[in-house]
Amino acid sequence: MERPLVDRGTLVWLEQAREFLRAEADSGPVLLEQAAAIACMSPFHFHRLFARAYGETPHTFVTRHRIDRAKALLAATDLTVLEICLQVGYSSVGTFSRRFAELVGRTPSDFRRSIRPVLIAVPRNAKLWTPRFVPLCFTNGWAREAA
């Protein structure tokens, strides 16, 4: 029988602290001590158990959450990179752009340019096609005819 990474009671405390981190990530710096206090643990113990339970450190979790939110804002809004940087909790656009590029593989502006043509191609009042299932044998047949 496989032993759980953390016991059920500890996981409840860790989940509350993770929700706190998620809620506070956009407002600026989040202190490990605050999250650890919510989990009723020392910062070191909290950091170790958080990484064991979720497979990432609290810092990595907050950074990933901020970058995911920034990607959504870049794709769906016309906010500037600076405005998005500030909305997701970074105070320096340089740091934000560097972290974004490290995690996404392109700068925020490049990411927006790459995602926008796909989103803008459909007119607002156009009737969208309903996706339909096409059996693989038909697509293979069409591909053979085209070649």
PDB file of N, CA and C in Angstrom, residues 56-113:
ATOM      1  N   GLU A  56       5.299  21.607  -6.344  1.00  0.00           N
ATOM      2  CA  GLU A  56       5.926  22.893  -6.647  1.00  0.00           C
ATOM      3  C   GLU A  56       5.999  23.706  -5.360  1.00  0.00           C
ATOM      4  N   THR A  57       6.947  24.630  -5.322  1.00  0.00           N
ATOM      5  CA  THR A  57       7.096  25.455  -4.125  1.00  0.00           C
ATOM      6  C   THR A  57       6.005  26.524  -4.109  1.00  0.00           C
ATOM      7  N   PRO A  58       5.752  27.142  -2.958  1.00  0.00           N
ATOM      8  CA  PRO A  58       4.776  28.230  -2.921  1.00  0.00           C
ATOM      9  C   PRO A  58       5.139  29.367  -3.887  1.00  0.00           C
ATOM     10  N   HIS A  59       6.408  29.685  -3.992  1.00  0.00           N
ATOM     11  CA  HIS A  59       6.846  30.748  -4.906  1.00  0.00           C
ATOM     12  C   HIS A  59       6.543  30.369  -6.353  1.00  0.00           C
ATOM     13  N   THR A  60       6.830  29.132  -6.725  1.00  0.00           N
ATOM     14  CA  THR A  60       6.543  28.671  -8.081  1.00  0.00           C
ATOM     15  C   THR A  60       5.045  28.699  -8.352  1.00  0.00           C
ATOM     16  N   PHE A  61       4.254  28.323  -7.355  1.00  0.00           N
ATOM     17  CA  PHE A  61       2.795  28.348  -7.503  1.00  0.00           C
ATOM     18  C   PHE A  61       2.308  29.771  -7.765  1.00  0.00           C
ATOM     19  N   VAL A  62       2.776  30.732  -6.985  1.00  0.00           N
ATOM     20  CA  VAL A  62       2.343  32.126  -7.144  1.00  0.00           C
ATOM     21  C   VAL A  62       2.783  32.660  -8.508  1.00  0.00           C
ATOM     22  N   THR A  63       4.014  32.375  -8.895  1.00  0.00           N
ATOM     23  CA  THR A  63       4.520  32.845 -10.188  1.00  0.00           C
ATOM     24  C   THR A  63       3.713  32.247 -11.333  1.00  0.00           C
ATOM     25  N   ARG A  64       3.465  30.943 -11.278  1.00  0.00           N
ATOM     26  CA  ARG A  64       2.690  30.285 -12.330  1.00  0.00           C
ATOM     27  C   ARG A  64       1.275  30.865 -12.409  1.00  0.00           C
ATOM     28  N   HIS A  65       0.655  31.110 -11.253  1.00  0.00           N
ATOM     29  CA  HIS A  65      -0.686  31.693 -11.216  1.00  0.00           C
ATOM     30  C   HIS A  65      -0.683  33.080 -11.857  1.00  0.00           C
ATOM     31  N   ARG A  66       0.309  33.891 -11.538  1.00  0.00           N
ATOM     32  CA  ARG A  66       0.391  35.246 -12.104  1.00  0.00           C
ATOM     33  C   ARG A  66       0.589  35.208 -13.616  1.00  0.00           C
ATOM     34  N   ILE A  67       1.461  34.335 -14.085  1.00  0.00           N
ATOM     35  CA  ILE A  67       1.730  34.263 -15.525  1.00  0.00           C
ATOM     36  C   ILE A  67       0.509  33.720 -16.265  1.00  0.00           C
ATOM     37  N   ASP A  68      -0.182  32.753 -15.709  1.00  0.00           N
ATOM     38  CA  ASP A  68      -1.407  32.245 -16.349  1.00  0.00           C
ATOM     39  C   ASP A  68      -2.454  33.342 -16.460  1.00  0.00           C
ATOM     40  N   ARG A  69      -2.592  34.125 -15.417  1.00  0.00           N
ATOM     41  CA  ARG A  69      -3.555  35.237 -15.455  1.00  0.00           C
ATOM     42  C   ARG A  69      -3.125  36.292 -16.468  1.00  0.00           C
ATOM     43  N   ALA A  70      -1.823  36.558 -16.535  1.00  0.00           N
ATOM     44  CA  ALA A  70      -1.309  37.519 -17.520  1.00  0.00           C
ATOM     45  C   ALA A  70      -1.575  37.025 -18.942  1.00  0.00           C
ATOM     46  N   LYS A  71      -1.399  35.740 -19.189  1.00  0.00           N
ATOM     47  CA  LYS A  71      -1.670  35.192 -20.523  1.00  0.00           C
ATOM     48  C   LYS A  71      -3.136  35.391 -20.883  1.00  0.00           C
ATOM     49  N   ALA A  72      -4.025  35.165 -19.942  1.00  0.00           N
ATOM     50  CA  ALA A  72      -5.454  35.346 -20.208  1.00  0.00           C
ATOM     51  C   ALA A  72      -5.768  36.811 -20.501  1.00  0.00           C
ATOM     52  N   LEU A  73      -5.166  37.722 -19.741  1.00  0.00           N
ATOM     53  CA  LEU A  73      -5.398  39.149 -19.967  1.00  0.00           C
ATOM     54  C   LEU A  73      -4.811  39.604 -21.297  1.00  0.00           C
ATOM     55  N   LEU A  74      -3.642  39.102 -21.648  1.00  0.00           N
ATOM     56  CA  LEU A  74      -3.032  39.467 -22.931  1.00  0.00           C
ATOM     57  C   LEU A  74      -3.888  38.988 -24.094  1.00  0.00           C
ATOM     58  N   ALA A  75      -4.492  37.839 -23.959  1.00  0.00           N
ATOM     59  CA  ALA A  75      -5.301  37.285 -25.049  1.00  0.00           C
ATOM     60  C   ALA A  75      -6.662  37.955 -25.155  1.00  0.00           C
ATOM     61  N   ALA A  76      -7.233  38.373 -24.036  1.00  0.00           N
ATOM     62  CA  ALA A  76      -8.631  38.802 -24.051  1.00  0.00           C
ATOM     63  C   ALA A  76      -8.863  40.296 -23.895  1.00  0.00           C
ATOM     64  N   THR A  77      -7.834  41.060 -23.559  1.00  0.00           N
ATOM     65  CA  THR A  77      -8.045  42.491 -23.324  1.00  0.00           C
ATOM     66  C   THR A  77      -7.087  43.312 -24.167  1.00  0.00           C
ATOM     67  N   ASP A  78      -7.322  44.619 -24.177  1.00  0.00           N
ATOM     68  CA  ASP A  78      -6.423  45.534 -24.858  1.00  0.00           C
ATOM     69  C   ASP A  78      -5.547  46.295 -23.861  1.00  0.00           C
ATOM     70  N   LEU A  79      -5.447  45.816 -22.650  1.00  0.00           N
ATOM     71  CA  LEU A  79      -4.607  46.461 -21.650  1.00  0.00           C
ATOM     72  C   LEU A  79      -3.150  46.422 -22.108  1.00  0.00           C
ATOM     73  N   THR A  80      -2.384  47.428 -21.723  1.00  0.00           N
ATOM     74  CA  THR A  80      -0.961  47.431 -22.059  1.00  0.00           C
ATOM     75  C   THR A  80      -0.235  46.395 -21.202  1.00  0.00           C
ATOM     76  N   VAL A  81       0.968  46.070 -21.620  1.00  0.00           N
ATOM     77  CA  VAL A  81       1.768  45.101 -20.858  1.00  0.00           C
ATOM     78  C   VAL A  81       2.022  45.640 -19.455  1.00  0.00           C
ATOM     79  N   LEU A  82       2.256  46.937 -19.340  1.00  0.00           N
ATOM     80  CA  LEU A  82       2.482  47.535 -18.027  1.00  0.00           C
ATOM     81  C   LEU A  82       1.247  47.385 -17.137  1.00  0.00           C
ATOM     82  N   GLU A  83       0.066  47.655 -17.695  1.00  0.00           N
ATOM     83  CA  GLU A  83      -1.162  47.524 -16.899  1.00  0.00           C
ATOM     84  C   GLU A  83      -1.379  46.081 -16.454  1.00  0.00           C
ATOM     85  N   ILE A  84      -1.102  45.139 -17.338  1.00  0.00           N
ATOM     86  CA  ILE A  84      -1.246  43.723 -16.984  1.00  0.00           C
ATOM     87  C   ILE A  84      -0.216  43.338 -15.935  1.00  0.00           C
ATOM     88  N   CYS A  85       0.993  43.835 -16.112  1.00  0.00           N
ATOM     89  CA  CYS A  85       2.065  43.580 -15.138  1.00  0.00           C
ATOM     90  C   CYS A  85       1.620  43.995 -13.741  1.00  0.00           C
ATOM     91  N   LEU A  86       1.036  45.185 -13.628  1.00  0.00           N
ATOM     92  CA  LEU A  86       0.607  45.686 -12.326  1.00  0.00           C
ATOM     93  C   LEU A  86      -0.613  44.913 -11.815  1.00  0.00           C
ATOM     94  N   GLN A  87      -1.510  44.523 -12.723  1.00  0.00           N
ATOM     95  CA  GLN A  87      -2.717  43.791 -12.293  1.00  0.00           C
ATOM     96  C   GLN A  87      -2.407  42.410 -11.744  1.00  0.00           C
ATOM     97  N   VAL A  88      -1.368  41.772 -12.244  1.00  0.00           N
ATOM     98  CA  VAL A  88      -1.064  40.419 -11.783  1.00  0.00           C
ATOM     99  C   VAL A  88      -0.076  40.393 -10.619  1.00  0.00           C
ATOM    100  N   GLY A  89       0.262  41.567 -10.098  1.00  0.00           N
ATOM    101  CA  GLY A  89       1.031  41.593  -8.854  1.00  0.00           C
ATOM    102  C   GLY A  89       2.503  41.904  -8.983  1.00  0.00           C
ATOM    103  N   TYR A  90       2.986  42.207 -10.182  1.00  0.00           N
ATOM    104  CA  TYR A  90       4.387  42.601 -10.332  1.00  0.00           C
ATOM    105  C   TYR A  90       4.480  44.121 -10.245  1.00  0.00           C
ATOM    106  N   SER A  91       5.580  44.612  -9.689  1.00  0.00           N
ATOM    107  CA  SER A  91       5.777  46.051  -9.605  1.00  0.00           C
ATOM    108  C   SER A  91       6.781  46.532 -10.640  1.00  0.00           C
ATOM    109  N   SER A  92       7.477  45.620 -11.308  1.00  0.00           N
ATOM    110  CA  SER A  92       8.472  45.979 -12.320  1.00  0.00           C
ATOM    111  C   SER A  92       8.129  45.272 -13.624  1.00  0.00           C
ATOM    112  N   VAL A  93       7.978  46.052 -14.692  1.00  0.00           N
ATOM    113  CA  VAL A  93       7.654  45.443 -15.984  1.00  0.00           C
ATOM    114  C   VAL A  93       8.836  44.623 -16.509  1.00  0.00           C
ATOM    115  N   GLY A  94      10.051  44.998 -16.134  1.00  0.00           N
ATOM    116  CA  GLY A  94      11.233  44.234 -16.543  1.00  0.00           C
ATOM    117  C   GLY A  94      11.238  42.843 -15.932  1.00  0.00           C
ATOM    118  N   THR A  95      10.966  42.782 -14.635  1.00  0.00           N
ATOM    119  CA  THR A  95      10.908  41.491 -13.959  1.00  0.00           C
ATOM    120  C   THR A  95       9.765  40.652 -14.513  1.00  0.00           C
ATOM    121  N   PHE A  96       8.613  41.295 -14.720  1.00  0.00           N
ATOM    122  CA  PHE A  96       7.457  40.585 -15.271  1.00  0.00           C
ATOM    123  C   PHE A  96       7.782  40.014 -16.650  1.00  0.00           C
ATOM    124  N   SER A  97       8.353  40.836 -17.523  1.00  0.00           N
ATOM    125  CA  SER A  97       8.657  40.383 -18.887  1.00  0.00           C
ATOM    126  C   SER A  97       9.681  39.252 -18.882  1.00  0.00           C
ATOM    127  N   ARG A  98      10.683  39.353 -18.019  1.00  0.00           N
ATOM    128  CA  ARG A  98      11.715  38.316 -17.946  1.00  0.00           C
ATOM    129  C   ARG A  98      11.116  36.999 -17.457  1.00  0.00           C
ATOM    130  N   ARG A  99      10.298  37.045 -16.397  1.00  0.00           N
ATOM    131  CA  ARG A  99       9.678  35.814 -15.866  1.00  0.00           C
ATOM    132  C   ARG A  99       8.703  35.235 -16.887  1.00  0.00           C
ATOM    133  N   PHE A 100       7.962  36.112 -17.561  1.00  0.00           N
ATOM    134  CA  PHE A 100       7.009  35.652 -18.576  1.00  0.00           C
ATOM    135  C   PHE A 100       7.763  34.920 -19.686  1.00  0.00           C
ATOM    136  N   ALA A 101       8.857  35.502 -20.160  1.00  0.00           N
ATOM    137  CA  ALA A 101       9.638  34.884 -21.235  1.00  0.00           C
ATOM    138  C   ALA A 101      10.250  33.565 -20.784  1.00  0.00           C
ATOM    139  N   GLU A 102      10.704  33.492 -19.540  1.00  0.00           N
ATOM    140  CA  GLU A 102      11.279  32.244 -19.027  1.00  0.00           C
ATOM    141  C   GLU A 102      10.254  31.125 -19.011  1.00  0.00           C
ATOM    142  N   LEU A 103       9.029  31.438 -18.615  1.00  0.00           N
ATOM    143  CA  LEU A 103       8.007  30.409 -18.454  1.00  0.00           C
ATOM    144  C   LEU A 103       7.225  30.119 -19.729  1.00  0.00           C
ATOM    145  N   VAL A 104       7.005  31.122 -20.563  1.00  0.00           N
ATOM    146  CA  VAL A 104       6.172  30.943 -21.757  1.00  0.00           C
ATOM    147  C   VAL A 104       7.027  30.725 -23.009  1.00  0.00           C
ATOM    148  N   GLY A 105       8.252  31.241 -22.993  1.00  0.00           N
ATOM    149  CA  GLY A 105       9.127  31.064 -24.137  1.00  0.00           C
ATOM    150  C   GLY A 105       9.097  32.225 -25.115  1.00  0.00           C
ATOM    151  N   ARG A 106       8.356  33.253 -24.812  1.00  0.00           N
ATOM    152  CA  ARG A 106       8.309  34.472 -25.630  1.00  0.00           C
ATOM    153  C   ARG A 106       7.907  35.638 -24.743  1.00  0.00           C
ATOM    154  N   THR A 107       8.161  36.846 -25.227  1.00  0.00           N
ATOM    155  CA  THR A 107       7.830  38.025 -24.438  1.00  0.00           C
ATOM    156  C   THR A 107       6.318  38.210 -24.409  1.00  0.00           C
ATOM    157  N   PRO A 108       5.805  39.007 -23.466  1.00  0.00           N
ATOM    158  CA  PRO A 108       4.351  39.244 -23.429  1.00  0.00           C
ATOM    159  C   PRO A 108       3.822  39.814 -24.744  1.00  0.00           C
ATOM    160  N   SER A 109       4.551  40.752 -25.364  1.00  0.00           N
ATOM    161  CA  SER A 109       4.094  41.336 -26.631  1.00  0.00           C
ATOM    162  C   SER A 109       4.072  40.292 -27.739  1.00  0.00           C
ATOM    163  N   ASP A 110       5.112  39.464 -27.805  1.00  0.00           N
ATOM    164  CA  ASP A 110       5.138  38.397 -28.817  1.00  0.00           C
ATOM    165  C   ASP A 110       4.000  37.407 -28.592  1.00  0.00           C
ATOM    166  N   PHE A 111       3.747  37.095 -27.318  1.00  0.00           N
ATOM    167  CA  PHE A 111       2.648  36.184 -27.009  1.00  0.00           C
ATOM    168  C   PHE A 111       1.324  36.765 -27.495  1.00  0.00           C
ATOM    169  N   ARG A 112       1.108  38.054 -27.256  1.00  0.00           N
ATOM    170  CA  ARG A 112      -0.144  38.700 -27.683  1.00  0.00           C
ATOM    171  C   ARG A 112      -0.262  38.685 -29.209  1.00  0.00           C
ATOM    172  N   ARG A 113       0.842  39.012 -29.903  1.00  0.00           N
ATOM    173  CA  ARG A 113       0.804  39.002 -31.370  1.00  0.00           C
ATOM    174  C   ARG A 113       0.517  37.603 -31.913  1.00  0.00           C
TER     175      ARG A 113
END
